[in-house]
Tab-separated table of C-alpha atoms in Angstrom:
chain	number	residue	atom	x	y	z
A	404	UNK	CA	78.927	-60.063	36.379
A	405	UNK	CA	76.541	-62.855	37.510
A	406	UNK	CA	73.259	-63.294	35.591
A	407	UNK	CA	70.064	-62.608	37.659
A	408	UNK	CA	67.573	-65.584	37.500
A	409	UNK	CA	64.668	-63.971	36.015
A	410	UNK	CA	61.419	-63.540	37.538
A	411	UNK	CA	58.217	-66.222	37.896
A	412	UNK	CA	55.545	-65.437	35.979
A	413	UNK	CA	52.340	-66.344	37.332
A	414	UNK	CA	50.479	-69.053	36.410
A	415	UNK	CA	47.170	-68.177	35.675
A	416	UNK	CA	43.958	-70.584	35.746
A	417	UNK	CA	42.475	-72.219	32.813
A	418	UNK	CA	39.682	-71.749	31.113
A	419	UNK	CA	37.458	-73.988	30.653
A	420	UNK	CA	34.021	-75.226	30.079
A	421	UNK	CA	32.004	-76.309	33.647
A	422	UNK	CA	31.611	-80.071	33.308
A	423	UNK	CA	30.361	-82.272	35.818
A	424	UNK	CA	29.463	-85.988	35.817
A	425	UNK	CA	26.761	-87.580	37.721
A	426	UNK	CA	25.579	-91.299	38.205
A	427	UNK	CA	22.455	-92.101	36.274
A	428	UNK	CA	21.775	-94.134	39.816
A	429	UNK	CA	22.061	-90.820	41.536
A	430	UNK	CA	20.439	-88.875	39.226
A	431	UNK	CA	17.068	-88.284	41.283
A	432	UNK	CA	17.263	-86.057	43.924
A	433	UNK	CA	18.104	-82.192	44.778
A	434	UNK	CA	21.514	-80.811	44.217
A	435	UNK	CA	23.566	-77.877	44.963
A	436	UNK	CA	25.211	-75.969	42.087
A	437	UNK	CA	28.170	-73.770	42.714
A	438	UNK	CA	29.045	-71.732	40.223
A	439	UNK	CA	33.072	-70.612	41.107
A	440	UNK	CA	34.547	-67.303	39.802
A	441	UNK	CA	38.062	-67.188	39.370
A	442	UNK	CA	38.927	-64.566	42.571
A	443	UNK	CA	36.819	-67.313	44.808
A	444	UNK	CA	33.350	-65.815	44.966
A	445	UNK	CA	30.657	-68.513	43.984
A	446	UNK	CA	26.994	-67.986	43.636
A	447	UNK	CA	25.152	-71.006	44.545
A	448	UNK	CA	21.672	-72.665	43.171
A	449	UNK	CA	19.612	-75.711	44.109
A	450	UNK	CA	18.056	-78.160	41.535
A	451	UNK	CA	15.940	-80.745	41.721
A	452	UNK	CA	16.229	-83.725	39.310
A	453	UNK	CA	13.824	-86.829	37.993
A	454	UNK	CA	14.896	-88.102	35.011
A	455	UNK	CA	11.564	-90.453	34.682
A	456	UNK	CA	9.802	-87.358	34.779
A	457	UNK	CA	11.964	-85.564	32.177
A	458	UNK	CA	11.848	-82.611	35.045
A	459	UNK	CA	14.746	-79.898	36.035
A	460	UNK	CA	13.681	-77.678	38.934
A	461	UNK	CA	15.139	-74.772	40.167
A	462	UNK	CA	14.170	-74.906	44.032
A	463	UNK	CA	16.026	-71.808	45.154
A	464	UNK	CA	19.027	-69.317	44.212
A	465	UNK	CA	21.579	-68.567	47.363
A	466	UNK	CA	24.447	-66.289	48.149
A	467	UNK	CA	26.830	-68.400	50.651
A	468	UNK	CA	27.669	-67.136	54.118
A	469	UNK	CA	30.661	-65.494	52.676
A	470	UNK	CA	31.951	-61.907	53.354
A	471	UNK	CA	32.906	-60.868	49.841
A	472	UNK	CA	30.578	-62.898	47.857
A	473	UNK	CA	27.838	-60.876	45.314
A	474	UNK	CA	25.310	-61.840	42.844
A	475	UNK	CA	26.975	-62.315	39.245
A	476	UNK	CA	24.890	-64.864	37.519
A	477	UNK	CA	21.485	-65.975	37.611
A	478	UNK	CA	20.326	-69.266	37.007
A	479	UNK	CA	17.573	-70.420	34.876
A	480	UNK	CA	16.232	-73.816	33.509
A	481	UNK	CA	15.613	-73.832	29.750
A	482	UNK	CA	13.174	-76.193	28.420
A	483	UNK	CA	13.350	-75.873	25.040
A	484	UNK	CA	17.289	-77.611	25.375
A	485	UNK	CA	16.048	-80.632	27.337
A	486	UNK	CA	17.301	-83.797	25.293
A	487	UNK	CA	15.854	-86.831	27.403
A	488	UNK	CA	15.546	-89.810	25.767
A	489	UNK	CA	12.626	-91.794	25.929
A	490	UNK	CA	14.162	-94.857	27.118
A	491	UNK	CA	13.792	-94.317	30.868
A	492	UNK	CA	9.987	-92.228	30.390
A	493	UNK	CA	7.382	-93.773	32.347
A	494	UNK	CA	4.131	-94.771	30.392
């Protein structure tokens, strides 16, 4: 009697915290969030950034061109957790 190889579990994904890192040089413009769930749908947001201005702007909220894709999260901009330092403020 041979012994059957057993069967390959799935690997499943990690996880995690989002993290993202971004240039201080670049850090001045608009930029396009996507926020990814794990079965591929994303939910997408636009923000504008000026870190001399000690400013975060939500510009708009989007659903991609995508078939399956719904609204799961919203995205807001929470002043009371900015943390800029005063280093880069202009006078």
């Amino acid at each position: 009697m041979a012994l059957k190889k057993p069967k390959e579990v799935p690997k499943l994904p990690k996880v995690q915290a989002a993290t993202a890192e971004i240039d201080f040089e670049d850090f001045f413009d608009e930029y396009t969030l996507n926020i990814i769930k794990q079965v591929g749908s994303f939910n997408s947001a636009v923000l504008h950034f000026n870190i001399f201005k000690k400013e975060i702007a939500l510009i708009k909220e989007f659903l991609p061109q995508k078939k399956n894709d719904g609204k799961f999260c919203t995205f807001e901009i929470d002043k009371s957790m900015y943390s800029f330092s005063n280093e880069f403020a202009l006078q």
